[in-house]
C-alpha cells in the first residue's frame, strides 16, 4: 500500500490558488463593462459580444475560480497532491489570464489571429493542468470520491477540444460543416459536463461538511453524475444524426431531471442542517440551487416557445445558469476557502497562538460578504428579465443590472483582497 | 452517552465515523447556543463537545494508530499527520474555551468556523482514506479494537 498522503502540507502554497481567486472578479468586471458599452448581447446569443461575454464569464471567472479551488481541494479530498503544483498553477493561471482576453478580442474584432492565439494559449495552460489533475485522480486512494471529478475533467478536455475545432473553423484553419451544432455541444459539455458535474462532486464533500447536514444519499452519489454523463452522450449523439431526435430528447430530459434531483436534494439537506448560525455561503448556495431549478425547468420549454421569445429565453437561460447558479455557488465557496486558507497558512507560517491572529470571520466579516450577496441578487433580478423587455427599456434595465454586477465584482474583489492584506500584515508571506 | 453504545459496530470505519458525527452534532449545539446568547447552555454544550472530541482523539492515538503503525510499518505515514492535526485542533479548542469564558460571541463564532473547517477536513481524510486502510490492515482484530475504544471514557 502506498503511503497515501494525508496532509495539509501537500496543499499548494497559499499564493497558488489565491492568485486565481484575485484575478477572477476582474474578468467579471470587464464582462460587466463590455455588456454596458456593447448591448447587442441582448438581441441574440450568437452576436460576437455574446460570445465574448460568455467566455469572459466562463473562462475568466468560473473556470478561474474552479481551477484555483481544485489545486487546493484535490489533495484534501483525494489524499494525493497535484504534481508540480507551482508550475501547473502558473501555467493554468497564465493560460486563462492571457488566453481569455485574446479569444475575446478575436470574437469582438472578428480577427482570426486573436482567436488562433487565444485558442493555443488556453490549450497550453489547460492541457498541462488537466494532465496534472488526471495524475492525482488516477493515483487516489479514494476512488468513489474521485469519479465525479474524473468525469468533470474528461468533460473539460472534450470542451476544450470542441473549442479548438470551433476556433479553427472561425479562423479558417479547417472547414467545419455544422458550426451551430458543434457550438451547442461545446457549450453543453462545458456547462453540464465540466461545470455542473464538478460542482456536484464537490457538493458531496462540502455541503455536509459546512452546514453539518446528513450526507447525500448513497443512490445519488453512486448514480447521479453517471446519469448526467449518459445524458450528455445521448444528447451529443442525437445532435449529429437527425433521425435520432427522440434519443436527444431523452438525453435532454435526463440532464434536466439530474439538475432537479441534485438541487432538490441539496436544498432538503440544507434545510435539515444542524448548524443554525446565519451563513452567507448558505445564502449563495440556496440562491444558486433556485437558479439551477429554474434553468432545468426552463430548458425543455425552449423548443415550444413562440419564435419571438426564443432568443430572449436563451439569453436569460444562460444568465440564470452561469451567473445565477454557477457564479453564486462559486462565490459562496470562496467565502469559506479564502478566509480558512489565510488563517491556516498564517498560523502555520508564523506559529502564532490561536487568539493572536485574525480568525476566519475577521479575515472576511459577514457584513462585507453580505453586501456582495445583495448586489449579486439585485443584479440578477434585473438581468434575468432584461432580454424579454421591449426596447429601449431592456437597454436601461440591463445597464442598471450590469452596473450592479460590476459593483458586486468590485465588492467581492475587495473582500478577498482584505483577507490577503490581513494575512500579509500579520506576518504571512506569499511564496 | 450516544446511540452507538447501544448498537455498537464491529467495523472500525463505521464506529469511528459515527463518533465523528456525534462530535459534529455537539459542535452545532454549542454554536447554536452561543449564537442565541444562551451562555449557560453554551458552556455545557461546549464542554460536551470538547470532551467528546478529545476522547475521540485519545481513542485513535492510544488504540487505533499504534495498532495501525505496528501492522503496516508506517510509523511516519498518515497517522503521524493525523496526530499533528490533533495538536492543531486541541489548540483551537482552547481558544474557543477562552472566548466562551470571556462571553465573546464574535471570537467564539470566528474560531468555531475555523475549528469546523479543520475538523471536517481532518475527518474527511480519515473517513475516506485512513479508516478504509485500517479496516483492511486490522480486519482480524476489528471487533476487539472497537470494544476497547468504546470502553475508553473521558
Short mmCIF file of C-alpha atoms in Angstrom, two decimals, chain A residues 72-287:
data_model
loop_
_atom_site.label_atom_id
_atom_site.label_comp_id
_atom_site.label_asym_id
_atom_site.label_seq_id
_atom_site.Cartn_x
_atom_site.Cartn_y
_atom_site.Cartn_z
CA UNK A 72 -6.38 23.39 -3.23
CA UNK A 73 -9.09 20.79 -2.73
CA UNK A 74 -7.79 17.77 -4.60
CA UNK A 75 -5.07 16.97 -2.05
CA UNK A 76 -7.64 17.12 0.76
CA UNK A 77 -10.46 15.15 -0.82
CA UNK A 78 -8.31 12.67 -2.74
CA UNK A 79 -5.30 12.39 -0.46
CA UNK A 80 -2.97 12.82 -3.44
CA UNK A 81 -1.05 16.00 -4.21
CA UNK A 82 -1.22 17.65 -7.64
CA UNK A 83 2.21 17.00 -9.22
CA UNK A 84 4.43 20.04 -9.92
CA UNK A 85 1.72 22.20 -8.40
CA UNK A 86 3.60 25.52 -8.62
CA UNK A 87 4.42 25.16 -12.31
CA UNK A 88 0.95 23.80 -13.15
CA UNK A 89 -0.63 26.59 -11.12
CA UNK A 90 1.24 29.26 -13.07
CA UNK A 91 0.56 27.64 -16.44
CA UNK A 92 -3.18 27.40 -15.77
CA UNK A 93 -3.30 30.96 -14.44
CA UNK A 94 -1.37 32.45 -17.37
CA UNK A 95 -3.29 30.32 -19.88
CA UNK A 96 -6.62 31.66 -18.61
CA UNK A 97 -5.50 35.25 -17.93
CA UNK A 98 -3.85 35.75 -21.33
CA UNK A 99 -5.78 33.27 -23.48
CA UNK A 100 -9.24 34.54 -22.47
CA UNK A 101 -8.70 38.22 -23.43
CA UNK A 102 -7.10 37.11 -26.66
CA UNK A 103 -10.06 34.88 -27.51
CA UNK A 104 -12.46 37.66 -26.55
CA UNK A 105 -10.68 40.15 -28.83
CA UNK A 106 -10.89 37.54 -31.56
CA UNK A 107 -14.69 37.46 -31.23
CA UNK A 108 -15.10 41.21 -30.93
CA UNK A 109 -12.80 42.18 -33.79
CA UNK A 110 -13.65 39.11 -35.90
CA UNK A 111 -9.90 38.75 -36.15
CA UNK A 112 -8.72 35.15 -36.79
CA UNK A 113 -5.24 35.87 -35.45
CA UNK A 114 -6.52 36.72 -31.96
CA UNK A 115 -8.82 33.71 -31.93
CA UNK A 116 -6.00 31.50 -33.08
CA UNK A 117 -3.63 32.87 -30.44
CA UNK A 118 -6.27 32.64 -27.69
CA UNK A 119 -7.02 29.04 -28.54
CA UNK A 120 -3.38 27.95 -28.34
CA UNK A 121 -2.60 29.95 -25.21
CA UNK A 122 -5.63 28.44 -23.47
CA UNK A 123 -4.63 24.97 -24.63
CA UNK A 124 -1.04 25.49 -23.48
CA UNK A 125 -2.29 26.38 -20.00
CA UNK A 126 -5.20 24.00 -19.60
CA UNK A 127 -3.78 20.82 -21.13
CA UNK A 128 -0.87 20.54 -18.65
CA UNK A 129 -3.33 21.41 -15.88
CA UNK A 130 -5.68 18.63 -16.98
CA UNK A 131 -2.83 16.13 -17.21
CA UNK A 132 -1.60 17.04 -13.73
CA UNK A 133 -5.00 16.67 -12.08
CA UNK A 134 -5.58 13.45 -14.03
CA UNK A 135 -2.44 12.03 -12.43
CA UNK A 136 -3.73 12.72 -8.93
CA UNK A 137 -7.19 11.46 -9.94
CA UNK A 138 -5.69 8.16 -11.10
CA UNK A 139 -3.42 7.73 -8.08
CA UNK A 140 -6.04 8.46 -5.46
CA UNK A 141 -6.87 6.09 -2.62
CA UNK A 142 -10.46 7.37 -2.57
CA UNK A 143 -11.92 6.26 -5.93
CA UNK A 144 -15.61 6.80 -5.07
CA UNK A 145 -14.95 10.44 -4.32
CA UNK A 146 -12.83 10.77 -7.43
CA UNK A 147 -15.37 9.60 -10.04
CA UNK A 148 -17.37 12.81 -10.45
CA UNK A 149 -14.14 14.82 -10.62
CA UNK A 150 -12.76 12.41 -13.22
CA UNK A 151 -15.91 12.79 -15.30
CA UNK A 152 -15.69 16.57 -14.99
CA UNK A 153 -12.02 16.58 -16.01
CA UNK A 154 -12.82 14.45 -19.06
CA UNK A 155 -15.65 16.83 -19.95
CA UNK A 156 -13.25 19.76 -19.64
CA UNK A 157 -10.90 18.13 -22.14
CA UNK A 158 -13.81 17.42 -24.52
CA UNK A 159 -14.99 21.04 -24.18
CA UNK A 160 -11.50 22.28 -24.90
CA UNK A 161 -11.12 20.04 -27.98
CA UNK A 162 -14.51 21.16 -29.34
CA UNK A 163 -13.43 24.74 -28.66
CA UNK A 164 -10.25 24.21 -30.65
CA UNK A 165 -12.22 22.72 -33.57
CA UNK A 166 -14.58 25.73 -33.50
CA UNK A 167 -11.84 28.33 -33.14
CA UNK A 168 -10.02 26.69 -36.05
CA UNK A 169 -13.20 26.85 -38.12
CA UNK A 170 -13.75 30.53 -37.28
CA UNK A 171 -10.17 31.38 -38.20
CA UNK A 172 -10.48 29.35 -41.43
CA UNK A 173 -7.82 26.85 -40.45
CA UNK A 174 -10.08 23.97 -41.35
CA UNK A 175 -13.65 23.62 -42.66
CA UNK A 176 -16.43 22.60 -40.27
CA UNK A 177 -19.87 21.96 -41.73
CA UNK A 178 -22.04 22.15 -38.62
CA UNK A 179 -20.78 25.09 -36.59
CA UNK A 180 -24.12 25.68 -34.84
CA UNK A 181 -24.42 22.05 -33.68
CA UNK A 182 -20.81 21.93 -32.54
CA UNK A 183 -21.23 25.19 -30.63
CA UNK A 184 -24.19 23.72 -28.78
CA UNK A 185 -22.14 20.62 -27.94
CA UNK A 186 -19.20 22.76 -26.82
CA UNK A 187 -21.50 24.74 -24.51
CA UNK A 188 -23.29 21.66 -23.18
CA UNK A 189 -20.10 19.72 -22.39
CA UNK A 190 -18.64 22.82 -20.80
CA UNK A 191 -21.62 23.86 -18.69
CA UNK A 192 -23.12 20.47 -17.80
CA UNK A 193 -20.16 18.10 -18.16
CA UNK A 194 -17.41 20.20 -16.66
CA UNK A 195 -19.13 22.82 -14.51
CA UNK A 196 -22.21 21.04 -13.18
CA UNK A 197 -20.62 17.62 -12.61
CA UNK A 198 -17.66 19.21 -10.85
CA UNK A 199 -19.95 21.25 -8.62
CA UNK A 200 -21.95 18.11 -7.80
CA UNK A 201 -18.77 16.17 -6.95
CA UNK A 202 -17.56 18.99 -4.71
CA UNK A 203 -21.02 19.43 -3.15
CA UNK A 204 -20.98 15.79 -1.98
CA UNK A 205 -17.97 16.75 0.12
CA UNK A 206 -18.65 20.31 1.20
CA UNK A 207 -22.42 20.56 1.77
CA UNK A 208 -22.45 18.07 4.68
CA UNK A 209 -19.14 19.50 5.88
CA UNK A 210 -20.01 23.20 6.01
CA UNK A 211 -23.53 23.09 7.41
CA UNK A 212 -23.37 19.78 9.29
CA UNK A 213 -26.09 18.05 7.33
CA UNK A 214 -26.74 14.39 6.70
CA UNK A 215 -24.65 13.06 3.82
CA UNK A 216 -26.10 12.87 0.32
CA UNK A 217 -27.96 9.55 -0.10
CA UNK A 218 -25.84 6.73 -1.48
CA UNK A 219 -28.06 6.09 -4.53
CA UNK A 220 -27.46 9.69 -5.52
CA UNK A 221 -23.68 9.79 -5.06
CA UNK A 222 -23.34 6.45 -6.86
CA UNK A 223 -25.59 7.24 -9.79
CA UNK A 224 -26.27 10.92 -10.44
CA UNK A 225 -23.14 12.05 -12.26
CA UNK A 226 -23.16 8.84 -14.33
CA UNK A 227 -26.75 9.56 -15.34
CA UNK A 228 -25.72 13.08 -16.36
CA UNK A 229 -22.79 11.72 -18.30
CA UNK A 230 -25.04 9.27 -20.17
CA UNK A 231 -27.47 12.12 -20.79
CA UNK A 232 -24.64 14.13 -22.31
CA UNK A 233 -23.61 11.25 -24.57
CA UNK A 234 -27.19 10.67 -25.79
CA UNK A 235 -27.61 14.38 -26.39
CA UNK A 236 -24.33 14.56 -28.31
CA UNK A 237 -25.02 11.54 -30.50
CA UNK A 238 -28.51 12.79 -31.33
CA UNK A 239 -27.18 16.24 -32.21
CA UNK A 240 -25.12 14.71 -35.03
CA UNK A 241 -27.80 12.44 -36.50
CA UNK A 242 -31.17 13.91 -37.40
CA UNK A 243 -33.12 10.65 -37.21
CA UNK A 244 -32.26 10.30 -33.53
CA UNK A 245 -34.24 13.26 -32.23
CA UNK A 246 -36.11 11.12 -29.70
CA UNK A 247 -32.82 9.97 -28.18
CA UNK A 248 -31.77 13.61 -27.95
CA UNK A 249 -35.00 14.40 -26.13
CA UNK A 250 -34.33 11.54 -23.72
CA UNK A 251 -30.83 12.93 -23.11
CA UNK A 252 -32.22 16.42 -22.51
CA UNK A 253 -34.80 15.11 -20.04
CA UNK A 254 -32.13 13.09 -18.24
CA UNK A 255 -29.95 16.20 -17.89
CA UNK A 256 -32.83 18.33 -16.64
CA UNK A 257 -34.03 15.64 -14.23
CA UNK A 258 -30.47 15.28 -12.92
CA UNK A 259 -30.28 19.02 -12.22
CA UNK A 260 -33.64 18.98 -10.43
CA UNK A 261 -32.72 15.98 -8.30
CA UNK A 262 -29.38 17.50 -7.31
CA UNK A 263 -30.84 20.91 -6.47
CA UNK A 264 -33.83 19.40 -4.65
CA UNK A 265 -31.76 17.05 -2.50
CA UNK A 266 -29.22 19.79 -1.72
CA UNK A 267 -31.93 22.21 -0.56
CA UNK A 268 -33.51 19.47 1.53
CA UNK A 269 -30.24 18.52 3.21
CA UNK A 270 -29.52 22.17 3.92
CA UNK A 271 -33.00 22.68 5.38
CA UNK A 272 -32.24 19.89 7.87
CA UNK A 273 -28.82 21.27 8.84
CA UNK A 274 -27.63 21.12 12.44
CA UNK A 275 -25.86 24.48 12.28
CA UNK A 276 -28.28 27.34 12.70
CA UNK A 277 -25.94 30.35 12.62
CA UNK A 278 -26.54 32.70 9.67
CA UNK A 279 -24.15 31.92 6.85
CA UNK A 280 -23.50 33.82 3.63
CA UNK A 281 -22.20 30.73 1.88
CA UNK A 282 -25.53 29.05 2.58
CA UNK A 283 -27.40 32.04 1.11
CA UNK A 284 -25.30 31.87 -2.05
CA UNK A 285 -25.89 28.13 -2.34
CA UNK A 286 -29.63 28.33 -1.84
CA UNK A 287 -29.97 31.06 -4.43
#
